[in-house]
Amino acid sequence: MADSAHGGRLIYALVARERTVLAEYTAFTGNFAAVAAQCLEKCPNQDAKLTYRCDGHTFNFLIEDGLTYLVVAEAAVGRQIPFVLLERIKDDFKATYGFRARTAIALAFDRQYAPKLKQFMNEAMSASADPDKMRSVQNQVSAVKSVMIENIERVLDRGEKIELLVDKTENLRFQADTFQKSGRQLRRAMCRQNLKMKLVILGDPPHDWVGVVLRDLLWRGKKLHKQWEEFSTTLPIPIPIPSLTTTKPGGRQIKVCTPVGKLENFGENVHPLDARR
């Protein structure tokens, strides 16, 4: 394991869910795993960044979303390099295993992920030896955080716009319903007004509807009278017309029975509606 520019070394790294270790790596012998297990017992349940010092070493914890990331380093390394390494381990572990880490058993990913922990630790120590490269890694981490924050803000802004669009849609629907009701009421009012105008033209108020009915009946009676005349003239033999009763001036009633072909005076003394008697 290479030394850092500060003269220290990275000793041990692990990923755990609460008290269950999912993957770990160290290139040194010692009781680092036992001490780390004791520190896991004292770690809080909420997200946090912690550093414990013991026998010239620092135990650096990053707790987020129920997972705990630990890097043990010599005190000379400081806190900056371990926490940059912890951020990188966190991002890679989440991208690799995701929700599987929530139900995995102890050391389920140790064989697959231990080589990655070793690689990340070596790269962190190499980057710490070159200040420019260290700053480059920090800038990359900061850029990733900025992009994530920007994406979250866009999502929140989009949610607000969607809520505003839903509100406008509800308002338009309400206005459409109101317009439809007003249209029906206006159509009914216009129909009533049109009917009133027709009744006024056809008859004199207040008995205009009675005049319409009487005119219709008189027209129908005349039409029936004309049809009867046309039908009677086409028959080969005379057929007596039913007895019709008419009233002369003075109250005297006269019964008339006129043969077919002599209907010249039929319409003069007899009202068409009396033919139904």
PDB file of C-alpha atoms in Angstrom:
ATOM      1  CA  MET A   1       0.000   0.000   0.000  1.00  0.00           C
ATOM      2  CA  ALA A   2       1.491   3.302  -1.040  1.00  0.00           C
ATOM      3  CA  ASP A   3       2.014   6.104   1.406  1.00  0.00           C
ATOM      4  CA  SER A   4       0.173   9.391   1.043  1.00  0.00           C
ATOM      5  CA  ALA A   5       1.816  12.776   0.734  1.00  0.00           C
ATOM      6  CA  HIS A   6       1.207  13.211   4.455  1.00  0.00           C
ATOM      7  CA  GLY A   7       3.170  10.010   5.292  1.00  0.00           C
ATOM      8  CA  GLY A   8       0.158   7.900   6.302  1.00  0.00           C
ATOM      9  CA  ARG A   9      -1.593   4.862   4.837  1.00  0.00           C
ATOM     10  CA  LEU A  10      -5.120   3.599   4.277  1.00  0.00           C
ATOM     11  CA  ILE A  11      -5.527   0.403   6.270  1.00  0.00           C
ATOM     12  CA  TYR A  12      -9.046  -1.002   6.046  1.00  0.00           C
ATOM     13  CA  ALA A  13     -12.391  -0.417   4.257  1.00  0.00           C
ATOM     14  CA  LEU A  14     -15.827  -1.968   4.563  1.00  0.00           C
ATOM     15  CA  VAL A  15     -19.476  -1.586   3.532  1.00  0.00           C
ATOM     16  CA  ALA A  16     -22.170  -2.610   6.017  1.00  0.00           C
ATOM     17  CA  ARG A  17     -25.923  -2.517   6.454  1.00  0.00           C
ATOM     18  CA  GLU A  18     -26.529  -1.479  10.059  1.00  0.00           C
ATOM     19  CA  ARG A  19     -24.443  -4.124  11.921  1.00  0.00           C
ATOM     20  CA  THR A  20     -24.124  -6.593   8.993  1.00  0.00           C
ATOM     21  CA  VAL A  21     -20.842  -6.361   7.033  1.00  0.00           C
ATOM     22  CA  LEU A  22     -21.484  -6.863   3.292  1.00  0.00           C
ATOM     23  CA  ALA A  23     -17.917  -6.440   1.942  1.00  0.00           C
ATOM     24  CA  GLU A  24     -14.485  -5.562   3.391  1.00  0.00           C
ATOM     25  CA  TYR A  25     -10.790  -5.350   2.457  1.00  0.00           C
ATOM     26  CA  THR A  26      -7.449  -4.850   4.207  1.00  0.00           C
ATOM     27  CA  ALA A  27      -3.852  -5.533   3.252  1.00  0.00           C
ATOM     28  CA  PHE A  28      -2.638  -5.536   6.882  1.00  0.00           C
ATOM     29  CA  THR A  29      -2.987  -7.779   9.877  1.00  0.00           C
ATOM     30  CA  GLY A  30      -4.496  -6.560  13.086  1.00  0.00           C
ATOM     31  CA  ASN A  31      -7.747  -6.213  14.984  1.00  0.00           C
ATOM     32  CA  PHE A  32      -9.179  -3.550  12.656  1.00  0.00           C
ATOM     33  CA  ALA A  33     -12.260  -5.626  11.828  1.00  0.00           C
ATOM     34  CA  ALA A  34     -13.049  -6.182  15.543  1.00  0.00           C
ATOM     35  CA  VAL A  35     -12.662  -2.499  16.376  1.00  0.00           C
ATOM     36  CA  ALA A  36     -14.774  -1.570  13.350  1.00  0.00           C
ATOM     37  CA  ALA A  37     -17.508  -3.946  14.543  1.00  0.00           C
ATOM     38  CA  GLN A  38     -17.491  -2.236  17.956  1.00  0.00           C
ATOM     39  CA  CYS A  39     -17.751   1.167  16.238  1.00  0.00           C
ATOM     40  CA  LEU A  40     -20.709  -0.054  14.160  1.00  0.00           C
ATOM     41  CA  GLU A  41     -22.556  -0.751  17.397  1.00  0.00           C
ATOM     42  CA  LYS A  42     -22.185   2.907  18.391  1.00  0.00           C
ATOM     43  CA  CYS A  43     -23.090   4.428  15.009  1.00  0.00           C
ATOM     44  CA  PRO A  44     -26.366   6.376  14.839  1.00  0.00           C
ATOM     45  CA  ASN A  45     -29.281   5.273  12.652  1.00  0.00           C
ATOM     46  CA  GLN A  46     -29.625   8.582  10.787  1.00  0.00           C
ATOM     47  CA  ASP A  47     -27.342   9.860   8.019  1.00  0.00           C
ATOM     48  CA  ALA A  48     -24.050  11.219   9.365  1.00  0.00           C
ATOM     49  CA  LYS A  49     -20.298  11.618   8.904  1.00  0.00           C
ATOM     50  CA  LEU A  50     -18.201  10.530  11.895  1.00  0.00           C
ATOM     51  CA  THR A  51     -14.525  10.083  12.795  1.00  0.00           C
ATOM     52  CA  TYR A  52     -13.196   8.111  15.792  1.00  0.00           C
ATOM     53  CA  ARG A  53      -9.524   8.080  16.855  1.00  0.00           C
ATOM     54  CA  CYS A  54      -7.875   5.012  18.390  1.00  0.00           C
ATOM     55  CA  ASP A  55      -4.159   4.107  18.784  1.00  0.00           C
ATOM     56  CA  GLY A  56      -2.933   6.508  16.105  1.00  0.00           C
ATOM     57  CA  HIS A  57      -5.639   5.554  13.612  1.00  0.00           C
ATOM     58  CA  THR A  58      -8.834   7.246  12.456  1.00  0.00           C
ATOM     59  CA  PHE A  59     -12.108   5.357  11.850  1.00  0.00           C
ATOM     60  CA  ASN A  60     -14.025   7.420   9.299  1.00  0.00           C
ATOM     61  CA  PHE A  61     -17.725   6.637   8.823  1.00  0.00           C
ATOM     62  CA  LEU A  62     -20.172   7.758   6.137  1.00  0.00           C
ATOM     63  CA  ILE A  63     -23.767   6.712   6.928  1.00  0.00           C
ATOM     64  CA  GLU A  64     -26.437   7.204   4.261  1.00  0.00           C
ATOM     65  CA  ASP A  65     -29.734   5.435   3.358  1.00  0.00           C
ATOM     66  CA  GLY A  66     -29.230   2.658   5.917  1.00  0.00           C
ATOM     67  CA  LEU A  67     -25.739   1.735   4.668  1.00  0.00           C
ATOM     68  CA  THR A  68     -22.475   2.421   6.494  1.00  0.00           C
ATOM     69  CA  TYR A  69     -19.156   2.979   4.692  1.00  0.00           C
ATOM     70  CA  LEU A  70     -15.938   2.820   6.762  1.00  0.00           C
ATOM     71  CA  VAL A  71     -12.312   3.618   5.988  1.00  0.00           C
ATOM     72  CA  VAL A  72      -9.598   3.110   8.614  1.00  0.00           C
ATOM     73  CA  ALA A  73      -6.439   5.161   8.059  1.00  0.00           C
ATOM     74  CA  GLU A  74      -3.372   6.225   9.937  1.00  0.00           C
ATOM     75  CA  ALA A  75      -3.835   9.529  11.732  1.00  0.00           C
ATOM     76  CA  ALA A  76      -1.231  11.197   9.515  1.00  0.00           C
ATOM     77  CA  VAL A  77      -3.530  10.805   6.476  1.00  0.00           C
ATOM     78  CA  GLY A  78      -6.064  13.208   7.951  1.00  0.00           C
ATOM     79  CA  ARG A  79      -9.823  13.257   7.201  1.00  0.00           C
ATOM     80  CA  GLN A  80      -9.961  14.677   3.687  1.00  0.00           C
ATOM     81  CA  ILE A  81      -8.586  11.678   1.775  1.00  0.00           C
ATOM     82  CA  PRO A  82     -10.683   9.062   3.666  1.00  0.00           C
ATOM     83  CA  PHE A  83     -13.925  10.947   3.065  1.00  0.00           C
ATOM     84  CA  VAL A  84     -13.173  11.458  -0.647  1.00  0.00           C
ATOM     85  CA  LEU A  85     -12.634   7.688  -0.812  1.00  0.00           C
ATOM     86  CA  LEU A  86     -15.840   7.066   1.110  1.00  0.00           C
ATOM     87  CA  GLU A  87     -17.838   9.156  -1.377  1.00  0.00           C
ATOM     88  CA  ARG A  88     -16.417   7.173  -4.265  1.00  0.00           C
ATOM     89  CA  ILE A  89     -17.154   3.835  -2.593  1.00  0.00           C
ATOM     90  CA  LYS A  90     -20.700   4.930  -1.802  1.00  0.00           C
ATOM     91  CA  ASP A  91     -21.485   6.011  -5.369  1.00  0.00           C
ATOM     92  CA  ASP A  92     -20.026   2.854  -6.920  1.00  0.00           C
ATOM     93  CA  PHE A  93     -21.645   0.463  -4.420  1.00  0.00           C
ATOM     94  CA  LYS A  94     -25.103   1.977  -4.916  1.00  0.00           C
ATOM     95  CA  ALA A  95     -24.733   1.875  -8.684  1.00  0.00           C
ATOM     96  CA  THR A  96     -23.572  -1.756  -8.591  1.00  0.00           C
ATOM     97  CA  TYR A  97     -25.955  -3.373  -6.091  1.00  0.00           C
ATOM     98  CA  GLY A  98     -28.778  -0.908  -5.509  1.00  0.00           C
ATOM     99  CA  PHE A  99     -31.708  -2.383  -3.588  1.00  0.00           C
ATOM    100  CA  ARG A 100     -30.055  -5.807  -3.305  1.00  0.00           C
ATOM    101  CA  ALA A 101     -27.981  -4.444  -0.450  1.00  0.00           C
ATOM    102  CA  ARG A 102     -31.134  -4.034   1.671  1.00  0.00           C
ATOM    103  CA  THR A 103     -31.731  -7.800   1.929  1.00  0.00           C
ATOM    104  CA  ALA A 104     -28.257  -9.323   1.386  1.00  0.00           C
ATOM    105  CA  ILE A 105     -26.736 -11.604   4.013  1.00  0.00           C
ATOM    106  CA  ALA A 106     -23.367 -11.025   5.750  1.00  0.00           C
ATOM    107  CA  LEU A 107     -20.374 -10.848   3.363  1.00  0.00           C
ATOM    108  CA  ALA A 108     -22.674 -11.506   0.384  1.00  0.00           C
ATOM    109  CA  PHE A 109     -20.635  -9.170  -1.855  1.00  0.00           C
ATOM    110  CA  ASP A 110     -17.222  -9.668  -0.286  1.00  0.00           C
ATOM    111  CA  ARG A 111     -15.718 -11.831  -3.067  1.00  0.00           C
ATOM    112  CA  GLN A 112     -16.919  -9.492  -5.816  1.00  0.00           C
ATOM    113  CA  TYR A 113     -16.433  -6.120  -4.161  1.00  0.00           C
ATOM    114  CA  ALA A 114     -13.237  -6.586  -2.121  1.00  0.00           C
ATOM    115  CA  PRO A 115     -11.038  -6.150  -5.234  1.00  0.00           C
ATOM    116  CA  LYS A 116     -12.827  -2.878  -5.981  1.00  0.00           C
ATOM    117  CA  LEU A 117     -12.187  -1.638  -2.439  1.00  0.00           C
ATOM    118  CA  LYS A 118      -8.513  -2.420  -2.932  1.00  0.00           C
ATOM    119  CA  GLN A 119      -8.467  -0.565  -6.250  1.00  0.00           C
ATOM    120  CA  PHE A 120     -10.175   2.504  -4.815  1.00  0.00           C
ATOM    121  CA  MET A 121      -7.799   2.604  -1.835  1.00  0.00           C
ATOM    122  CA  ASN A 122      -4.712   2.401  -4.061  1.00  0.00           C
ATOM    123  CA  GLU A 123      -6.040   5.118  -6.392  1.00  0.00           C
ATOM    124  CA  ALA A 124      -6.860   7.350  -3.419  1.00  0.00           C
ATOM    125  CA  MET A 125      -3.329   7.003  -2.060  1.00  0.00           C
ATOM    126  CA  SER A 126      -1.834   7.668  -5.499  1.00  0.00           C
ATOM    127  CA  ALA A 127      -4.001  10.747  -5.945  1.00  0.00           C
ATOM    128  CA  SER A 128      -3.049  12.031  -2.496  1.00  0.00           C
ATOM    129  CA  ALA A 129       0.621  11.857  -3.485  1.00  0.00           C
ATOM    130  CA  ASP A 130      -0.128  14.321  -6.333  1.00  0.00           C
ATOM    131  CA  PRO A 131      -1.904  17.460  -5.036  1.00  0.00           C
ATOM    132  CA  ASP A 132      -3.116  18.406  -8.519  1.00  0.00           C
ATOM    133  CA  LYS A 133      -4.655  14.998  -9.056  1.00  0.00           C
ATOM    134  CA  MET A 134      -6.274  15.184  -5.627  1.00  0.00           C
ATOM    135  CA  ARG A 135      -7.837  18.496  -6.461  1.00  0.00           C
ATOM    136  CA  SER A 136      -9.029  17.040  -9.765  1.00  0.00           C
ATOM    137  CA  VAL A 137     -10.781  14.206  -7.942  1.00  0.00           C
ATOM    138  CA  GLN A 138     -12.372  16.674  -5.528  1.00  0.00           C
ATOM    139  CA  ASN A 139     -13.533  18.820  -8.432  1.00  0.00           C
ATOM    140  CA  GLN A 140     -15.090  15.779 -10.083  1.00  0.00           C
ATOM    141  CA  VAL A 141     -16.933  14.916  -6.884  1.00  0.00           C
ATOM    142  CA  SER A 142     -18.147  18.506  -6.562  1.00  0.00           C
ATOM    143  CA  ALA A 143     -19.297  18.487 -10.206  1.00  0.00           C
ATOM    144  CA  VAL A 144     -21.263  15.296  -9.658  1.00  0.00           C
ATOM    145  CA  LYS A 145     -22.931  16.809  -6.602  1.00  0.00           C
ATOM    146  CA  SER A 146     -23.811  19.961  -8.546  1.00  0.00           C
ATOM    147  CA  VAL A 147     -25.389  17.909 -11.329  1.00  0.00           C
ATOM    148  CA  MET A 148     -27.394  15.882  -8.826  1.00  0.00           C
ATOM    149  CA  ILE A 149     -28.639  19.025  -7.076  1.00  0.00           C
ATOM    150  CA  GLU A 150     -29.583  20.583 -10.421  1.00  0.00           C
ATOM    151  CA  ASN A 151     -31.497  17.457 -11.448  1.00  0.00           C
ATOM    152  CA  ILE A 152     -33.403  17.420  -8.166  1.00  0.00           C
ATOM    153  CA  GLU A 153     -34.319  21.090  -8.586  1.00  0.00           C
ATOM    154  CA  ARG A 154     -35.561  20.416 -12.118  1.00  0.00           C
ATOM    155  CA  VAL A 155     -37.710  17.535 -10.919  1.00  0.00           C
ATOM    156  CA  LEU A 156     -39.230  19.695  -8.191  1.00  0.00           C
ATOM    157  CA  ASP A 157     -39.833  22.534 -10.640  1.00  0.00           C
ATOM    158  CA  ARG A 158     -41.458  20.123 -13.082  1.00  0.00           C
ATOM    159  CA  GLY A 159     -43.722  18.850 -10.311  1.00  0.00           C
ATOM    160  CA  GLU A 160     -44.864  22.399  -9.552  1.00  0.00           C
ATOM    161  CA  LYS A 161     -45.583  23.042 -13.237  1.00  0.00           C
ATOM    162  CA  ILE A 162     -47.598  19.826 -13.480  1.00  0.00           C
ATOM    163  CA  GLU A 163     -49.674  20.842 -10.451  1.00  0.00           C
ATOM    164  CA  LEU A 164     -50.294  24.260 -12.040  1.00  0.00           C
ATOM    165  CA  LEU A 165     -51.356  22.591 -15.294  1.00  0.00           C
ATOM    166  CA  VAL A 166     -53.775  20.334 -13.411  1.00  0.00           C
ATOM    167  CA  ASP A 167     -55.321  23.358 -11.689  1.00  0.00           C
ATOM    168  CA  LYS A 168     -55.762  25.162 -15.018  1.00  0.00           C
ATOM    169  CA  THR A 169     -57.364  22.059 -16.525  1.00  0.00           C
ATOM    170  CA  GLU A 170     -59.870  21.877 -13.682  1.00  0.00           C
ATOM    171  CA  ASN A 171     -60.730  25.564 -14.150  1.00  0.00           C
ATOM    172  CA  LEU A 172     -61.265  25.081 -17.888  1.00  0.00           C
ATOM    173  CA  ARG A 173     -63.501  22.081 -17.230  1.00  0.00           C
ATOM    174  CA  PHE A 174     -65.599  24.096 -14.788  1.00  0.00           C
ATOM    175  CA  GLN A 175     -65.907  26.965 -17.265  1.00  0.00           C
ATOM    176  CA  ALA A 176     -66.939  24.539 -20.022  1.00  0.00           C
ATOM    177  CA  ASP A 177     -69.693  23.069 -17.815  1.00  0.00           C
ATOM    178  CA  THR A 178     -70.933  26.571 -16.967  1.00  0.00           C
ATOM    179  CA  PHE A 179     -70.943  27.566 -20.644  1.00  0.00           C
ATOM    180  CA  GLN A 180     -72.890  24.424 -21.570  1.00  0.00           C
ATOM    181  CA  LYS A 181     -75.562  25.108 -18.942  1.00  0.00           C
ATOM    182  CA  SER A 182     -75.850  28.742 -20.038  1.00  0.00           C
ATOM    183  CA  GLY A 183     -76.198  27.613 -23.660  1.00  0.00           C
ATOM    184  CA  ARG A 184     -79.049  25.258 -22.813  1.00  0.00           C
ATOM    185  CA  GLN A 185     -80.864  27.969 -20.869  1.00  0.00           C
ATOM    186  CA  LEU A 186     -80.419  30.455 -23.733  1.00  0.00           C
ATOM    187  CA  ARG A 187     -81.681  27.934 -26.289  1.00  0.00           C
ATOM    188  CA  ARG A 188     -84.810  27.245 -24.245  1.00  0.00           C
ATOM    189  CA  ALA A 189     -85.468  30.974 -23.801  1.00  0.00           C
ATOM    190  CA  MET A 190     -85.138  31.552 -27.548  1.00  0.00           C
ATOM    191  CA  CYS A 191     -87.531  28.683 -28.299  1.00  0.00           C
ATOM    192  CA  ARG A 192     -90.119  30.141 -25.932  1.00  0.00           C
ATOM    193  CA  GLN A 193     -89.694  33.600 -27.474  1.00  0.00           C
ATOM    194  CA  ASN A 194     -90.047  32.171 -30.989  1.00  0.00           C
ATOM    195  CA  LEU A 195     -93.250  30.335 -30.032  1.00  0.00           C
ATOM    196  CA  LYS A 196     -94.708  33.491 -28.539  1.00  0.00           C
ATOM    197  CA  MET A 197     -93.970  35.426 -31.723  1.00  0.00           C
ATOM    198  CA  LYS A 198     -95.693  32.794 -33.859  1.00  0.00           C
ATOM    199  CA  LEU A 199     -98.782  32.833 -31.650  1.00  0.00           C
ATOM    200  CA  VAL A 200     -98.918  36.625 -31.803  1.00  0.00           C
ATOM    201  CA  ILE A 201     -98.749  36.558 -35.639  1.00  0.00           C
ATOM    202  CA  LEU A 202    -101.420  33.839 -36.050  1.00  0.00           C
ATOM    203  CA  GLY A 203    -103.964  35.123 -33.532  1.00  0.00           C
ATOM    204  CA  ASP A 204    -104.897  37.979 -31.248  1.00  0.00           C
ATOM    205  CA  PRO A 205    -103.927  37.640 -27.609  1.00  0.00           C
ATOM    206  CA  PRO A 206    -105.042  36.516 -25.115  1.00  0.00           C
ATOM    207  CA  HIS A 207    -106.898  33.883 -27.222  1.00  0.00           C
ATOM    208  CA  ASP A 208    -104.251  33.494 -29.931  1.00  0.00           C
ATOM    209  CA  TRP A 209    -103.925  29.715 -29.469  1.00  0.00           C
ATOM    210  CA  VAL A 210    -107.674  29.260 -29.808  1.00  0.00           C
ATOM    211  CA  GLY A 211    -107.561  31.083 -33.149  1.00  0.00           C
ATOM    212  CA  VAL A 212    -104.801  28.778 -34.375  1.00  0.00           C
ATOM    213  CA  VAL A 213    -106.852  25.661 -33.511  1.00  0.00           C
ATOM    214  CA  LEU A 214    -110.038  27.003 -35.162  1.00  0.00           C
ATOM    215  CA  ARG A 215    -108.212  27.949 -38.334  1.00  0.00           C
ATOM    216  CA  ASP A 216    -106.686  24.503 -38.528  1.00  0.00           C
ATOM    217  CA  LEU A 217    -110.072  22.783 -38.092  1.00  0.00           C
ATOM    218  CA  LEU A 218    -111.723  24.991 -40.731  1.00  0.00           C
ATOM    219  CA  TRP A 219    -108.948  24.272 -43.200  1.00  0.00           C
ATOM    220  CA  ARG A 220    -109.249  20.522 -42.636  1.00  0.00           C
ATOM    221  CA  GLY A 221    -113.055  20.656 -43.092  1.00  0.00           C
ATOM    222  CA  LYS A 222    -112.763  22.433 -46.421  1.00  0.00           C
ATOM    223  CA  LYS A 223    -110.176  19.937 -47.599  1.00  0.00           C
ATOM    224  CA  LEU A 224    -112.453  16.969 -46.737  1.00  0.00           C
ATOM    225  CA  HIS A 225    -115.373  18.640 -48.535  1.00  0.00           C
ATOM    226  CA  LYS A 226    -113.322  19.072 -51.707  1.00  0.00           C
ATOM    227  CA  GLN A 227    -112.091  15.464 -51.612  1.00  0.00           C
ATOM    228  CA  TRP A 228    -115.692  14.197 -51.230  1.00  0.00           C
ATOM    229  CA  GLU A 229    -116.825  16.161 -54.294  1.00  0.00           C
ATOM    230  CA  GLU A 230    -113.989  14.822 -56.420  1.00  0.00           C
ATOM    231  CA  PHE A 231    -114.664  11.248 -55.323  1.00  0.00           C
ATOM    232  CA  SER A 232    -118.446  11.419 -55.920  1.00  0.00           C
ATOM    233  CA  THR A 233    -118.118  12.679 -59.507  1.00  0.00           C
ATOM    234  CA  THR A 234    -116.046   9.651 -60.504  1.00  0.00           C
ATOM    235  CA  LEU A 235    -118.721   7.043 -59.567  1.00  0.00           C
ATOM    236  CA  PRO A 236    -120.860   5.469 -62.449  1.00  0.00           C
ATOM    237  CA  ILE A 237    -124.177   5.623 -60.527  1.00  0.00           C
ATOM    238  CA  PRO A 238    -125.663   8.352 -58.406  1.00  0.00           C
ATOM    239  CA  ILE A 239    -125.122   7.893 -54.677  1.00  0.00           C
ATOM    240  CA  PRO A 240    -127.240  10.019 -52.403  1.00  0.00           C
ATOM    241  CA  ILE A 241    -125.313  12.283 -50.114  1.00  0.00           C
ATOM    242  CA  PRO A 242    -126.135  11.693 -46.445  1.00  0.00           C
ATOM    243  CA  SER A 243    -128.853  13.840 -45.068  1.00  0.00           C
ATOM    244  CA  LEU A 244    -127.522  17.166 -44.108  1.00  0.00           C
ATOM    245  CA  THR A 245    -129.368  19.593 -41.934  1.00  0.00           C
ATOM    246  CA  THR A 246    -129.030  23.288 -42.399  1.00  0.00           C
ATOM    247  CA  THR A 247    -130.691  26.151 -40.616  1.00  0.00           C
ATOM    248  CA  LYS A 248    -132.373  28.957 -42.539  1.00  0.00           C
ATOM    249  CA  PRO A 249    -132.987  32.388 -41.109  1.00  0.00           C
ATOM    250  CA  GLY A 250    -135.922  32.195 -38.716  1.00  0.00           C
ATOM    251  CA  GLY A 251    -134.753  28.984 -37.040  1.00  0.00           C
ATOM    252  CA  ARG A 252    -136.344  26.552 -39.593  1.00  0.00           C
ATOM    253  CA  GLN A 253    -134.346  23.356 -40.265  1.00  0.00           C
ATOM    254  CA  ILE A 254    -134.341  21.793 -43.809  1.00  0.00           C
ATOM    255  CA  LYS A 255    -133.171  18.251 -44.666  1.00  0.00           C
ATOM    256  CA  VAL A 256    -131.472  17.978 -48.044  1.00  0.00           C
ATOM    257  CA  CYS A 257    -130.718  14.793 -50.019  1.00  0.00           C
ATOM    258  CA  THR A 258    -128.898  15.707 -53.210  1.00  0.00           C
ATOM    259  CA  PRO A 259    -127.938  13.105 -55.895  1.00  0.00           C
ATOM    260  CA  VAL A 260    -124.378  12.833 -57.180  1.00  0.00           C
ATOM    261  CA  GLY A 261    -123.559  15.449 -59.781  1.00  0.00           C
ATOM    262  CA  LYS A 262    -125.807  18.102 -58.219  1.00  0.00           C
ATOM    263  CA  LEU A 263    -123.607  19.403 -55.530  1.00  0.00           C
ATOM    264  CA  GLU A 264    -123.396  22.962 -56.817  1.00  0.00           C
ATOM    265  CA  ASN A 265    -125.045  24.433 -53.705  1.00  0.00           C
ATOM    266  CA  PHE A 266    -123.595  21.964 -51.222  1.00  0.00           C
ATOM    267  CA  GLY A 267    -121.045  24.378 -49.854  1.00  0.00           C
ATOM    268  CA  GLU A 268    -123.334  27.367 -49.650  1.00  0.00           C
ATOM    269  CA  ASN A 269    -125.731  26.357 -46.842  1.00  0.00           C
ATOM    270  CA  VAL A 270    -123.927  23.524 -45.067  1.00  0.00           C
ATOM    271  CA  HIS A 271    -120.886  23.963 -42.830  1.00  0.00           C
ATOM    272  CA  PRO A 272    -118.171  21.382 -43.638  1.00  0.00           C
ATOM    273  CA  LEU A 273    -118.031  20.212 -40.038  1.00  0.00           C
ATOM    274  CA  ASP A 274    -121.777  19.214 -40.107  1.00  0.00           C
ATOM    275  CA  ALA A 275    -121.026  16.391 -42.567  1.00  0.00           C
ATOM    276  CA  ARG A 276    -119.986  14.198 -39.627  1.00  0.00           C
ATOM    277  CA  ARG A 277    -123.545  13.991 -38.250  1.00  0.00           C
TER     278      ARG A 277
END
